[in-house]
PDB file of C-alpha atoms in Angstrom:
ATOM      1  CA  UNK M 787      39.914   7.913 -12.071  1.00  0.00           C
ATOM      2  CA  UNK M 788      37.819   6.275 -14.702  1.00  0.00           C
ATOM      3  CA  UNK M 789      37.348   3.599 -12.898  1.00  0.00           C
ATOM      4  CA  UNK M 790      35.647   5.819  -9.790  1.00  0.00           C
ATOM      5  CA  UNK M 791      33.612   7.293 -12.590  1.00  0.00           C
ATOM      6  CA  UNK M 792      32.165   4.274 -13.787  1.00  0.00           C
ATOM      7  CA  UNK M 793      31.294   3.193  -9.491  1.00  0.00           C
ATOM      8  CA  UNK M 794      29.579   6.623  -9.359  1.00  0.00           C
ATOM      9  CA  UNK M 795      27.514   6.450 -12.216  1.00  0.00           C
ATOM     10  CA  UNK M 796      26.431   2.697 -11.380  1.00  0.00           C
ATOM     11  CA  UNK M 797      25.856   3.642  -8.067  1.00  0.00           C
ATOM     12  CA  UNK M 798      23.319   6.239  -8.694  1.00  0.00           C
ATOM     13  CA  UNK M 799      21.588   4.337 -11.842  1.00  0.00           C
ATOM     14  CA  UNK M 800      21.390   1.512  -8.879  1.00  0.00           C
ATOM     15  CA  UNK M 801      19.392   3.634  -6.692  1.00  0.00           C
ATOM     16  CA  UNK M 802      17.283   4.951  -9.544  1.00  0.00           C
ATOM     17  CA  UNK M 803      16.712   1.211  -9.857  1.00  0.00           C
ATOM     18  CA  UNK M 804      15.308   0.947  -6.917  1.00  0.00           C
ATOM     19  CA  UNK M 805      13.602   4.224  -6.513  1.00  0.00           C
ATOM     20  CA  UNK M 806      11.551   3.137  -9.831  1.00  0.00           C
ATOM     21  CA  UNK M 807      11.184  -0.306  -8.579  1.00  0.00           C
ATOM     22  CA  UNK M 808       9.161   1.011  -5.095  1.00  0.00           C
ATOM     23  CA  UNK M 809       7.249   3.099  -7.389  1.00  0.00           C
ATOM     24  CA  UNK M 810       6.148   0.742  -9.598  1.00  0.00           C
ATOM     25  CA  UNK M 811       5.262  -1.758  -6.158  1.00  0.00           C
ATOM     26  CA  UNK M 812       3.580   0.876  -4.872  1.00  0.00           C
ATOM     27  CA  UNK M 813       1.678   1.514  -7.792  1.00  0.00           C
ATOM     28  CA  UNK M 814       0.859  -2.114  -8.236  1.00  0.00           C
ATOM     29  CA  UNK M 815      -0.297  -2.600  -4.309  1.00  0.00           C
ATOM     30  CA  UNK M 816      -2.370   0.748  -4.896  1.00  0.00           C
ATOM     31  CA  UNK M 817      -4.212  -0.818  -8.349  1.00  0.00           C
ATOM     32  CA  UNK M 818      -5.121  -3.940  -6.494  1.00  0.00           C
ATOM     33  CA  UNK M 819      -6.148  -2.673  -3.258  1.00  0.00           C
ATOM     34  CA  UNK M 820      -8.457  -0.486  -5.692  1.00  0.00           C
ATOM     35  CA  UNK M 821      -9.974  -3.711  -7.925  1.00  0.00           C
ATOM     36  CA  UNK M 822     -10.371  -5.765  -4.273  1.00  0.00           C
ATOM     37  CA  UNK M 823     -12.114  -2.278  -2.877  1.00  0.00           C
ATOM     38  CA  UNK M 824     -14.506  -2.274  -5.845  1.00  0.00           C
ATOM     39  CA  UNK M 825     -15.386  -5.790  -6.195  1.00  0.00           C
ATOM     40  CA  UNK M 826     -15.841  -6.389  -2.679  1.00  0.00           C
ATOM     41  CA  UNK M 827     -17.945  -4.035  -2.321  1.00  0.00           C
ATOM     42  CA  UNK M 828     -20.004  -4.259  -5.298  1.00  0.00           C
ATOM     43  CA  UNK M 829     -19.986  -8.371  -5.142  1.00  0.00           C
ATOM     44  CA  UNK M 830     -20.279  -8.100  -1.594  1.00  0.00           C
ATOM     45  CA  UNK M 831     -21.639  -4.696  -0.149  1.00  0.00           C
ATOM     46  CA  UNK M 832     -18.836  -4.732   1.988  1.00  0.00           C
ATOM     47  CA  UNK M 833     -15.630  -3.423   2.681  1.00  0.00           C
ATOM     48  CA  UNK M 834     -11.738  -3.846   3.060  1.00  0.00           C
ATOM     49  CA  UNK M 835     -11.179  -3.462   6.134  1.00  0.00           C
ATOM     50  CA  UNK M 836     -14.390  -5.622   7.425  1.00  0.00           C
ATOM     51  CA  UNK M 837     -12.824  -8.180   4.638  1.00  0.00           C
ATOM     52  CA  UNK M 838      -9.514  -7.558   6.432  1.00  0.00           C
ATOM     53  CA  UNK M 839     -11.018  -8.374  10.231  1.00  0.00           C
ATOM     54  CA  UNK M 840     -12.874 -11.129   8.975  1.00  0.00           C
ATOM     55  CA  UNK M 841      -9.784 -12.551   7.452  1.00  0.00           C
ATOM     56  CA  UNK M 842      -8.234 -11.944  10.990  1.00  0.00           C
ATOM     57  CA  UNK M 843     -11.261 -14.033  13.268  1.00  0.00           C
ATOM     58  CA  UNK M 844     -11.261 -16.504  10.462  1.00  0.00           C
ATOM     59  CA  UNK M 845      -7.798 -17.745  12.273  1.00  0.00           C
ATOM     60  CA  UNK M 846      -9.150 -17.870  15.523  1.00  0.00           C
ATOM     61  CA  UNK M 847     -11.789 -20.019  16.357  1.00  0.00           C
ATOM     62  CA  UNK M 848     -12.363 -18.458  20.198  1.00  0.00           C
ATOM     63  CA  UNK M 849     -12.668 -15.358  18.614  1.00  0.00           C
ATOM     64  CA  UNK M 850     -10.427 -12.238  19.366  1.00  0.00           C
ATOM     65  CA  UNK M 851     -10.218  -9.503  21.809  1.00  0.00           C
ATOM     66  CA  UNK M 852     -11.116  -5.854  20.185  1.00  0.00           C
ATOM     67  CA  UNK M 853      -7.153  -5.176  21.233  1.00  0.00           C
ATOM     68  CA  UNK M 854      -5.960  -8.224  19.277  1.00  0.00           C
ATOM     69  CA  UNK M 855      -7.588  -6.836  16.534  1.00  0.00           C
ATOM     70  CA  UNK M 856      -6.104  -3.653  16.262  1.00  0.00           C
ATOM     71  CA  UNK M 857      -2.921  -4.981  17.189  1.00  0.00           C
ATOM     72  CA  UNK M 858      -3.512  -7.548  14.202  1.00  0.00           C
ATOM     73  CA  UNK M 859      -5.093  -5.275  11.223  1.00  0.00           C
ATOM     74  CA  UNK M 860      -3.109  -2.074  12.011  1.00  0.00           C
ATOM     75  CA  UNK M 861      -5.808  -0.378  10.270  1.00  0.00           C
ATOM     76  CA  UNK M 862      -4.196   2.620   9.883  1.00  0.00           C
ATOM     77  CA  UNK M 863      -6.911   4.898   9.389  1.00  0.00           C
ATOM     78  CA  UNK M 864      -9.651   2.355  10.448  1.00  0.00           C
ATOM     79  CA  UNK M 865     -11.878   2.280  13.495  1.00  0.00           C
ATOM     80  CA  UNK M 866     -12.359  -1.312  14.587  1.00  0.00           C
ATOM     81  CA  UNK M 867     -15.381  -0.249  16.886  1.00  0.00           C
ATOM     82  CA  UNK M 868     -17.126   0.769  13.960  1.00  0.00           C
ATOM     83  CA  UNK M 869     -16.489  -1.905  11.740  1.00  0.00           C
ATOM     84  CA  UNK M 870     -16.965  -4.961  14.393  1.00  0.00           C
ATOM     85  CA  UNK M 871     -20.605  -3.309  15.134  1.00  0.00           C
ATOM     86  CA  UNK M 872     -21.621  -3.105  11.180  1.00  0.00           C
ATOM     87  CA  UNK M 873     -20.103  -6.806  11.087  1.00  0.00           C
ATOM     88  CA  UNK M 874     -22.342  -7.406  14.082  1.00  0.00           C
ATOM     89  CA  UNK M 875     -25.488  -5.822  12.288  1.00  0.00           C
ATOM     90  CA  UNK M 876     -24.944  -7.937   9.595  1.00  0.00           C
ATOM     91  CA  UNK M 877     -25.529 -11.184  11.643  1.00  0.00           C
ATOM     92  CA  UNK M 878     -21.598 -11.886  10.685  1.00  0.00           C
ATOM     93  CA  UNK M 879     -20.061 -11.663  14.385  1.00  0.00           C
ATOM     94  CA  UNK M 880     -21.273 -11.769  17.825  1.00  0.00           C
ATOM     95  CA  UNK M 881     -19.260 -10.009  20.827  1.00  0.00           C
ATOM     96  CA  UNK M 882     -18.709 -12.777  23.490  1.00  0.00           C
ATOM     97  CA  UNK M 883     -18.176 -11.788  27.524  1.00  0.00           C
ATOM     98  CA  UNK M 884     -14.420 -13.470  28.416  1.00  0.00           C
ATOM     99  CA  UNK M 885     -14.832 -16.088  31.478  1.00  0.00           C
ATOM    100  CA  UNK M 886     -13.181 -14.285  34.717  1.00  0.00           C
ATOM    101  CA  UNK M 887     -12.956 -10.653  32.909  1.00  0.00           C
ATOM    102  CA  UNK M 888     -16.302  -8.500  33.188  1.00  0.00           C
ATOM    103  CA  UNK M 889     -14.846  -5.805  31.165  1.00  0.00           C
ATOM    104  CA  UNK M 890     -13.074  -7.884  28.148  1.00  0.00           C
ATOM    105  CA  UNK M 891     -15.199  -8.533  25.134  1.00  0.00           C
ATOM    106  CA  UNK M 892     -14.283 -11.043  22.622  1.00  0.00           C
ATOM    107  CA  UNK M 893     -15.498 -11.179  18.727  1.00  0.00           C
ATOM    108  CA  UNK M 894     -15.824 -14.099  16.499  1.00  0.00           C
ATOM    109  CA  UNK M 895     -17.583 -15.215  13.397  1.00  0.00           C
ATOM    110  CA  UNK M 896     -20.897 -16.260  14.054  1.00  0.00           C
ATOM    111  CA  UNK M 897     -21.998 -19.662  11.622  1.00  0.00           C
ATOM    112  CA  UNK M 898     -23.454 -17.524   9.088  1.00  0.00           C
ATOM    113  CA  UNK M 899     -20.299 -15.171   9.280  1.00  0.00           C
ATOM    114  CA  UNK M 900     -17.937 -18.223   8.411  1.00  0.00           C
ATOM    115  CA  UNK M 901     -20.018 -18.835   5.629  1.00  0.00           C
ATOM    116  CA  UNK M 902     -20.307 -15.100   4.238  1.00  0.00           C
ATOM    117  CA  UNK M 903     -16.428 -15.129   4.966  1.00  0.00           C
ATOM    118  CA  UNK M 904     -15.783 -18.297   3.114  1.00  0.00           C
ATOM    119  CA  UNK M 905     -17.462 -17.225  -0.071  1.00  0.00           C
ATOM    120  CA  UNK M 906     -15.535 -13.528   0.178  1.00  0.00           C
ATOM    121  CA  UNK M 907     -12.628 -15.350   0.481  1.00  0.00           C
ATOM    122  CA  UNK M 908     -12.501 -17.502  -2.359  1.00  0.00           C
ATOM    123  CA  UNK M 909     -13.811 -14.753  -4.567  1.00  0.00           C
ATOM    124  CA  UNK M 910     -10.882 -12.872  -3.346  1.00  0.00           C
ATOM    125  CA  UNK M 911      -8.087 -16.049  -4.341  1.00  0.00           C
ATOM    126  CA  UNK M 912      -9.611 -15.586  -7.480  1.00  0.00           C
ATOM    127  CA  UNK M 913      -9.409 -11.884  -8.087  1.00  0.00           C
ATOM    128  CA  UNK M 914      -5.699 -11.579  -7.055  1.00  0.00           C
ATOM    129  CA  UNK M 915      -4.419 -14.927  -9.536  1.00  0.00           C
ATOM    130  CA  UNK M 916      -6.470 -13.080 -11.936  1.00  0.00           C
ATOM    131  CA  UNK M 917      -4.319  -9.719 -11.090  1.00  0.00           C
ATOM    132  CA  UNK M 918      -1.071 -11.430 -10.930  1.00  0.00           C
ATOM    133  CA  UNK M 919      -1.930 -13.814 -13.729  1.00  0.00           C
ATOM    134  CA  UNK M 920       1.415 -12.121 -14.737  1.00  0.00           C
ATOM    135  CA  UNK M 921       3.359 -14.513 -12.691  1.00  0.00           C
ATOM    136  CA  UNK M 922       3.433 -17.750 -12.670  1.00  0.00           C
ATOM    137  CA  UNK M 923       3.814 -20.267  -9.412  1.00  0.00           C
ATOM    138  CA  UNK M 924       7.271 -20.942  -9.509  1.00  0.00           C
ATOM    139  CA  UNK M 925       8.303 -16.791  -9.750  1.00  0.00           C
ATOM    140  CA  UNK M 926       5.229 -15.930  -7.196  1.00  0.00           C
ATOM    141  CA  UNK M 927       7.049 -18.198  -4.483  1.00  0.00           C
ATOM    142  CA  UNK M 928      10.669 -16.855  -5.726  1.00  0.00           C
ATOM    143  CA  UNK M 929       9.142 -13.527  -5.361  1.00  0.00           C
ATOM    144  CA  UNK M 930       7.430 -13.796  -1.863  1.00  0.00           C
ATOM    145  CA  UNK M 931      11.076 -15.133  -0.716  1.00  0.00           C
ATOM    146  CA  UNK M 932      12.577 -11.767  -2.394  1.00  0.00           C
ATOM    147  CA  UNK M 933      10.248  -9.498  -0.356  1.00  0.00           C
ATOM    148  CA  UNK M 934      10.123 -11.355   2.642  1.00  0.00           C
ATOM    149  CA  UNK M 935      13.509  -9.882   3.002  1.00  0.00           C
ATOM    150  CA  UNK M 936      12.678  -6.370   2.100  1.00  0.00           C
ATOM    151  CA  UNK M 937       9.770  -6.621   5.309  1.00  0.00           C
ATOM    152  CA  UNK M 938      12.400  -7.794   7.823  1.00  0.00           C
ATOM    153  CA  UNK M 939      14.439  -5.249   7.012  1.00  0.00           C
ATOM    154  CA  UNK M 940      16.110  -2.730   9.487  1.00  0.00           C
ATOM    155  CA  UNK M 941      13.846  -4.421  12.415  1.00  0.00           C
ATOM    156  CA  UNK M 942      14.069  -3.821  15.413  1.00  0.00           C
TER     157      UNK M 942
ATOM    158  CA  UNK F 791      -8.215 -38.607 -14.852  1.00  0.00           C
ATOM    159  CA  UNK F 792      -4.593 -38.830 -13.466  1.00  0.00           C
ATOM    160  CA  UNK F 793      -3.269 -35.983 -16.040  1.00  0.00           C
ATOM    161  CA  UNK F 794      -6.391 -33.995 -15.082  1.00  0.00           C
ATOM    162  CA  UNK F 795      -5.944 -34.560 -11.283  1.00  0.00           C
ATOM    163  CA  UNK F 796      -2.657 -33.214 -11.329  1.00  0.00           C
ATOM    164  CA  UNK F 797      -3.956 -29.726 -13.961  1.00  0.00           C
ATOM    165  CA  UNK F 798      -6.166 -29.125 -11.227  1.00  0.00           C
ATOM    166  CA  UNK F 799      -3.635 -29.172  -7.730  1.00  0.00           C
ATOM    167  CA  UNK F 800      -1.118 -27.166 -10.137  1.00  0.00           C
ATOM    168  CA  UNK F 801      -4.082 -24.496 -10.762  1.00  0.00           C
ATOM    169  CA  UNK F 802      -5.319 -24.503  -7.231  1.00  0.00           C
ATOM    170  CA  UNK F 803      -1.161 -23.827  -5.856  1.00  0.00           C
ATOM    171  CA  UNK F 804      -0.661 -21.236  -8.988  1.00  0.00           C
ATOM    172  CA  UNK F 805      -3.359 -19.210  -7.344  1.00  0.00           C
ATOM    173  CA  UNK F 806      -2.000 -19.932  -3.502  1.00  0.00           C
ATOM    174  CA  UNK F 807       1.561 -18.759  -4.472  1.00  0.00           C
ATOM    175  CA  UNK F 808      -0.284 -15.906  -5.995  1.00  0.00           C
ATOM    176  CA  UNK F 809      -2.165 -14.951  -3.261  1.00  0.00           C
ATOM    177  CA  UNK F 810       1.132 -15.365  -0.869  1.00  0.00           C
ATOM    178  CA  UNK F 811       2.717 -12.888  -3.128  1.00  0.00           C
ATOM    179  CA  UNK F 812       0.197 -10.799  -3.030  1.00  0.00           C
ATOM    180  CA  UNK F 813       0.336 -10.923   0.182  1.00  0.00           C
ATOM    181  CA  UNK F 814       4.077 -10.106   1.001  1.00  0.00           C
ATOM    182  CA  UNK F 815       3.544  -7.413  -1.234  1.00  0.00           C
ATOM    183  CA  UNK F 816       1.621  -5.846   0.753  1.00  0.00           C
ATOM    184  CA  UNK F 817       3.366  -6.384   4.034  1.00  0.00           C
ATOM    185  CA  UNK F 818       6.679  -5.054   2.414  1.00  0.00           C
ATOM    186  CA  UNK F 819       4.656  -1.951   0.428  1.00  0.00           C
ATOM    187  CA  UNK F 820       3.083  -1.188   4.395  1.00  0.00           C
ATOM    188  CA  UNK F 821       6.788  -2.091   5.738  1.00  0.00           C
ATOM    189  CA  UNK F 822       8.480   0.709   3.579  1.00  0.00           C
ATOM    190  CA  UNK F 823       5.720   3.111   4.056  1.00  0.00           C
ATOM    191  CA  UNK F 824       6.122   2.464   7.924  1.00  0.00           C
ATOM    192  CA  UNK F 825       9.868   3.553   7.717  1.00  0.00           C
ATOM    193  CA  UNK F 826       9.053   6.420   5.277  1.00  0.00           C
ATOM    194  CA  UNK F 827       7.023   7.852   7.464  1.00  0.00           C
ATOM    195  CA  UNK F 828       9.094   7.046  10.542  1.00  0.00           C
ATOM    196  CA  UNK F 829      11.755   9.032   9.028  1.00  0.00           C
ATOM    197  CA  UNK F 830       9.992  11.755   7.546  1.00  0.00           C
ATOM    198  CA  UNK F 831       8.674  12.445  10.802  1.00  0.00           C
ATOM    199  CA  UNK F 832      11.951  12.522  12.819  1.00  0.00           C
ATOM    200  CA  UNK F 833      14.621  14.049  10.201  1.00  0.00           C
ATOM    201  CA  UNK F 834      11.901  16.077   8.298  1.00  0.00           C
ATOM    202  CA  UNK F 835       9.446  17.074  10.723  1.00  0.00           C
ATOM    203  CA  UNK F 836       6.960  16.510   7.817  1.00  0.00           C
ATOM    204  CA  UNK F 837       4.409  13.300   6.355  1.00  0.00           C
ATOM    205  CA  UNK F 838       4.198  11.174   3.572  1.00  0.00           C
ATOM    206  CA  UNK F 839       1.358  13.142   2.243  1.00  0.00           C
ATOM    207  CA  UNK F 840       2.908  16.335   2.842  1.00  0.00           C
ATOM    208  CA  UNK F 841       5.801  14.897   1.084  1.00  0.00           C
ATOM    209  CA  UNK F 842       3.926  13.468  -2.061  1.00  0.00           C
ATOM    210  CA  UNK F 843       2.575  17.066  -2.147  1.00  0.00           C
ATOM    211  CA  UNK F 844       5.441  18.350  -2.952  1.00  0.00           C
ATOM    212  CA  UNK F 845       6.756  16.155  -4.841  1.00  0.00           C
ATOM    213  CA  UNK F 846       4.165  16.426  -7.520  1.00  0.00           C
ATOM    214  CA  UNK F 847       4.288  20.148  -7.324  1.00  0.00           C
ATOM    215  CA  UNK F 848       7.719  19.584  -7.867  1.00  0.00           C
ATOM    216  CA  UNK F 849       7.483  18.493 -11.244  1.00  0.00           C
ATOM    217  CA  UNK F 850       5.635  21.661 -12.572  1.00  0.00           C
ATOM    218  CA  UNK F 851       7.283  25.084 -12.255  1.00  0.00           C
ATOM    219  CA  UNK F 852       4.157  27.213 -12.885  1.00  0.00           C
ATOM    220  CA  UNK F 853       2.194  25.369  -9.914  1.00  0.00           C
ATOM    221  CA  UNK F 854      -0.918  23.115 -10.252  1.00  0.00           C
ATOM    222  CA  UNK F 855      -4.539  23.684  -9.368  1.00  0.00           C
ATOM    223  CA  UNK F 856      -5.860  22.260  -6.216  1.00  0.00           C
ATOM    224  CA  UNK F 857      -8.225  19.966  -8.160  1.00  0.00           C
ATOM    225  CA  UNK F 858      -4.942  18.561 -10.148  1.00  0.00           C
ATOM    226  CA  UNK F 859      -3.402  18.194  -7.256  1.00  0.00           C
ATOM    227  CA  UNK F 860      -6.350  15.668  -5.452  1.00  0.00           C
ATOM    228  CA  UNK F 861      -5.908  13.871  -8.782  1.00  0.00           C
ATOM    229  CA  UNK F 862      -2.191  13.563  -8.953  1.00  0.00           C
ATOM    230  CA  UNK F 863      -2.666  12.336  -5.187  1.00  0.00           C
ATOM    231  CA  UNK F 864      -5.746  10.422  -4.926  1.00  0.00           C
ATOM    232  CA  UNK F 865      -4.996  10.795  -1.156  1.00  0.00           C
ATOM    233  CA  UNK F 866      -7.513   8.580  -0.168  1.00  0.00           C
ATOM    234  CA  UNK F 867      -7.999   9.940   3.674  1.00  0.00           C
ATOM    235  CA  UNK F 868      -5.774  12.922   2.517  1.00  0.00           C
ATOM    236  CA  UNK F 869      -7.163  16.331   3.103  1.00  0.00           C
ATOM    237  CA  UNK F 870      -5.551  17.886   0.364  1.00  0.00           C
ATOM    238  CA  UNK F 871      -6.331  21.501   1.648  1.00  0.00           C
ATOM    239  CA  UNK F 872      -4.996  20.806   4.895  1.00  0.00           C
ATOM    240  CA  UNK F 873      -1.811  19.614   3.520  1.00  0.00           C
ATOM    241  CA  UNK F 874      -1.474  22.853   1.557  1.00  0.00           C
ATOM    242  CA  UNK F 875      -2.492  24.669   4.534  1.00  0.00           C
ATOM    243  CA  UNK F 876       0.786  23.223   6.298  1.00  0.00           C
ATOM    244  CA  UNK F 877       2.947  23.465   3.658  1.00  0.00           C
ATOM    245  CA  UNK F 878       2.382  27.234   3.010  1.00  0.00           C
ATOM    246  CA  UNK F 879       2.636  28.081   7.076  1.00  0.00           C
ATOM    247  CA  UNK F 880       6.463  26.452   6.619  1.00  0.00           C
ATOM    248  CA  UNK F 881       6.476  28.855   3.700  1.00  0.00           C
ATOM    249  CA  UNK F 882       7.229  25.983   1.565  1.00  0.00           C
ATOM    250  CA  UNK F 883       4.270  26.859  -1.129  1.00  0.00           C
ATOM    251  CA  UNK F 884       2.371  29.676  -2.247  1.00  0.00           C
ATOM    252  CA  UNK F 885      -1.166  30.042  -3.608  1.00  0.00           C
ATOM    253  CA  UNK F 886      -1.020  32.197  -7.197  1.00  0.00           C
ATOM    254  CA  UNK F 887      -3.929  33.488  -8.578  1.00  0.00           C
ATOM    255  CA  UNK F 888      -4.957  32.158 -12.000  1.00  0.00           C
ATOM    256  CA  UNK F 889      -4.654  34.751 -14.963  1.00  0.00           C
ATOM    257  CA  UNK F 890      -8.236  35.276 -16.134  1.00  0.00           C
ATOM    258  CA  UNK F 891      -9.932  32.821 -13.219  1.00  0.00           C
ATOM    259  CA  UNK F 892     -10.702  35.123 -10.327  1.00  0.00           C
ATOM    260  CA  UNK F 893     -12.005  32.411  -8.830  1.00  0.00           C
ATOM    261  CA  UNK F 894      -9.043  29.497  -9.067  1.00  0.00           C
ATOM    262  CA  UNK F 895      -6.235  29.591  -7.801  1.00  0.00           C
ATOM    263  CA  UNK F 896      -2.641  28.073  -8.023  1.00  0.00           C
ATOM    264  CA  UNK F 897      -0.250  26.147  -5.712  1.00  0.00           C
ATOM    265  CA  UNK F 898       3.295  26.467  -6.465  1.00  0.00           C
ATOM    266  CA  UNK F 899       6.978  25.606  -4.258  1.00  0.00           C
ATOM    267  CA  UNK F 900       8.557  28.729  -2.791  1.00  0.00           C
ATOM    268  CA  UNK F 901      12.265  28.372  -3.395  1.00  0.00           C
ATOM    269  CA  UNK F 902      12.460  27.765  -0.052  1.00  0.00           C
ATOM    270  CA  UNK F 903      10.182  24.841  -0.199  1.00  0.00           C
ATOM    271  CA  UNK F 904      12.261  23.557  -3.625  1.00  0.00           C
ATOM    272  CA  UNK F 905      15.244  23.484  -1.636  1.00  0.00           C
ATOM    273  CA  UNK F 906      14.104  21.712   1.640  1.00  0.00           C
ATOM    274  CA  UNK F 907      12.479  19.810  -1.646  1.00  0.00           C
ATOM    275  CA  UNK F 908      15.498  18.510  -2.716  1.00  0.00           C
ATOM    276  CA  UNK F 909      16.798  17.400   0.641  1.00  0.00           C
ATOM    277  CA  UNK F 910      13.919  15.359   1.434  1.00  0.00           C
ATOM    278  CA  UNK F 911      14.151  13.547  -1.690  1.00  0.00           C
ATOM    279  CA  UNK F 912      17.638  12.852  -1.688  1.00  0.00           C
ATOM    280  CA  UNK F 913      16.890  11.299   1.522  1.00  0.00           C
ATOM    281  CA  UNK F 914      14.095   9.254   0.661  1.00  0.00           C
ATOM    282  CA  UNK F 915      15.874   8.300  -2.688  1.00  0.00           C
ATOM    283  CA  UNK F 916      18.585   6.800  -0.297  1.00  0.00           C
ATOM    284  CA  UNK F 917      15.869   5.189   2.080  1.00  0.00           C
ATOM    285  CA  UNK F 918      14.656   3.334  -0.540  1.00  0.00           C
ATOM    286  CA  UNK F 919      18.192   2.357  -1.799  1.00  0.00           C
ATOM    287  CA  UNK F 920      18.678   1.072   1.923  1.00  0.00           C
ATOM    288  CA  UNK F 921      15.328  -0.299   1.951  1.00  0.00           C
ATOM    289  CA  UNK F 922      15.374  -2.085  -1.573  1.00  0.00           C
ATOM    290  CA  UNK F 923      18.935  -3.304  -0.958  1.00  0.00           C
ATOM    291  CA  UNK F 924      18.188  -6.779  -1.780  1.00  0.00           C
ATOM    292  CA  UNK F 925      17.390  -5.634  -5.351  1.00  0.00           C
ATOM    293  CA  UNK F 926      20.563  -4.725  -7.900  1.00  0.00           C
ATOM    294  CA  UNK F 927      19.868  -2.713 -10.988  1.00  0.00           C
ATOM    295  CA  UNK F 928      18.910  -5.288 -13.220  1.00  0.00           C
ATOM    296  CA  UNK F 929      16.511  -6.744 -11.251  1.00  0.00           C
ATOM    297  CA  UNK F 930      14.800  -3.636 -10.381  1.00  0.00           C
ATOM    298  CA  UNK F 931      14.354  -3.166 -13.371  1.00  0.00           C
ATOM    299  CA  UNK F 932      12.833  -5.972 -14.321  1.00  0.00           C
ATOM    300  CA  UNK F 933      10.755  -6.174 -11.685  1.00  0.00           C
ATOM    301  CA  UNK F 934       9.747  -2.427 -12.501  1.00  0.00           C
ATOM    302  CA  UNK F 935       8.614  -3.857 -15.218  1.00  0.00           C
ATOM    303  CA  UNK F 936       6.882  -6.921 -14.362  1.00  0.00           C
ATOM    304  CA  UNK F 937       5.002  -4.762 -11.841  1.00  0.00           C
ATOM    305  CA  UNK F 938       3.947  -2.335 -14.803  1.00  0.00           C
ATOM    306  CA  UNK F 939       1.912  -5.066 -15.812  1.00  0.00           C
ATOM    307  CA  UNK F 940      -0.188  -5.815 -12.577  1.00  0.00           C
ATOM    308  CA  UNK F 941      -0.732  -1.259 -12.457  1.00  0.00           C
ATOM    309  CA  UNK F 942      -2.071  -1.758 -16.511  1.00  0.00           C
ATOM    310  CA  UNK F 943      -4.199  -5.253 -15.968  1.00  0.00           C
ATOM    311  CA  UNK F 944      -7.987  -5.256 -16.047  1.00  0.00           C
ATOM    312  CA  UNK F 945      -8.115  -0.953 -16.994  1.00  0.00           C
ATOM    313  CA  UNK F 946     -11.011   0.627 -18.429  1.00  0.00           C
TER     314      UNK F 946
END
């Protein structure tokens, strides 16, 4: 009897546990989205998501389809028209035709967009070991590991 | 130089491993979010803004005013108006006028809507549990509170 007691009462702090833990993450991810948000754009006059889809044709040297980068930045709320034609205006990527498709449009970084994206990027590094200054290599790396397994969760 | 060489590759991989956690934070903050919503939608026929709605009405009997509410949100594409709009359809909040403030009003739960309350956060409080299940009580808790450091860093 006492002994189911005690499994109850453990059971439930466990889940508080966790239910504090997720609000704390979310929380955190919320804070730093909100310093990167800020600095970019007052270092950079730009913008997360435009960070977030240069980061993405940064990987690709051919460039990407406008699909691929939906499919890539799940913007949830963003419009990748939008942001790939402000990129554009900016000099910082250039729509390509694809050879043998008339209708399919590939992006990628133009020079001067590499460049722009290389500085944006290292200011970035810096802003987020500044932010997690907290935690030092070895824990960062035991930590990615930890919630590595909390994204592959339940997928199917 | 050889002592100084090696200062410099640790520095430079402190701030990688940073940046990977950073990273995987955010893929498993968007990964639990995904399944929040996932699950809100199908058992709940409601959203995760709807649901942080109530949840911080929840916490204050006599209601809160709409312009508490935005701040207890910060929704950042959240329509706060439309979400109350919803909610009070379902007949899960009321507006109350403000004693002495023709002009402001109050949003409070109905019972009904502190009920169906409950059940969506004993669900979610179990999602989590599911979700976080990699994570025992201890070392929620101290992450909890490793986390509280990254939300506190750099305020003014």
């Amino acid at each position: 009897m006492a002994q189911q007691g005690t499994d109850k009462i453990t059971e439930a702090e466990e889940s508080k546990a966790r239910l504090r833990l997720w609000l704390r993450m979310l929380k955190s991810t919320r804070r730093v989205e909100a310093v990167l948000r800020d600095r970019l754009r007052s270092e950079f006059d730009t913008t997360l998501p435009r960070f977030d889809v240069m980061a993405a044709l940064a990987r690709f040297d051919t460039g990407l389809k406008m699909s691929a980068l939906s499919g890539v930045l799940r913007v949830s709320n963003g419009n990748v028209t939008g942001i790939v034609d402000r990129l554009a205006e900016d000099g910082h990527v250039v729509r390509v035709q694809v050879p043998g498709d008339r209708r399919a449009s590939m992006v990628r970084l133009t020079r001067k967009g590499e460049e722009e994206f290389a500085r944006q990027a290292a200011a970035h590094e810096a802003w987020i070991a500044e932010l997690l200054a907290d935690f030092d290599a070895a824990e960062a790396d035991l930590l990615s590991d930890r919630f590595d397994a909390v994204s592959h969760r339940d997928e199917t």
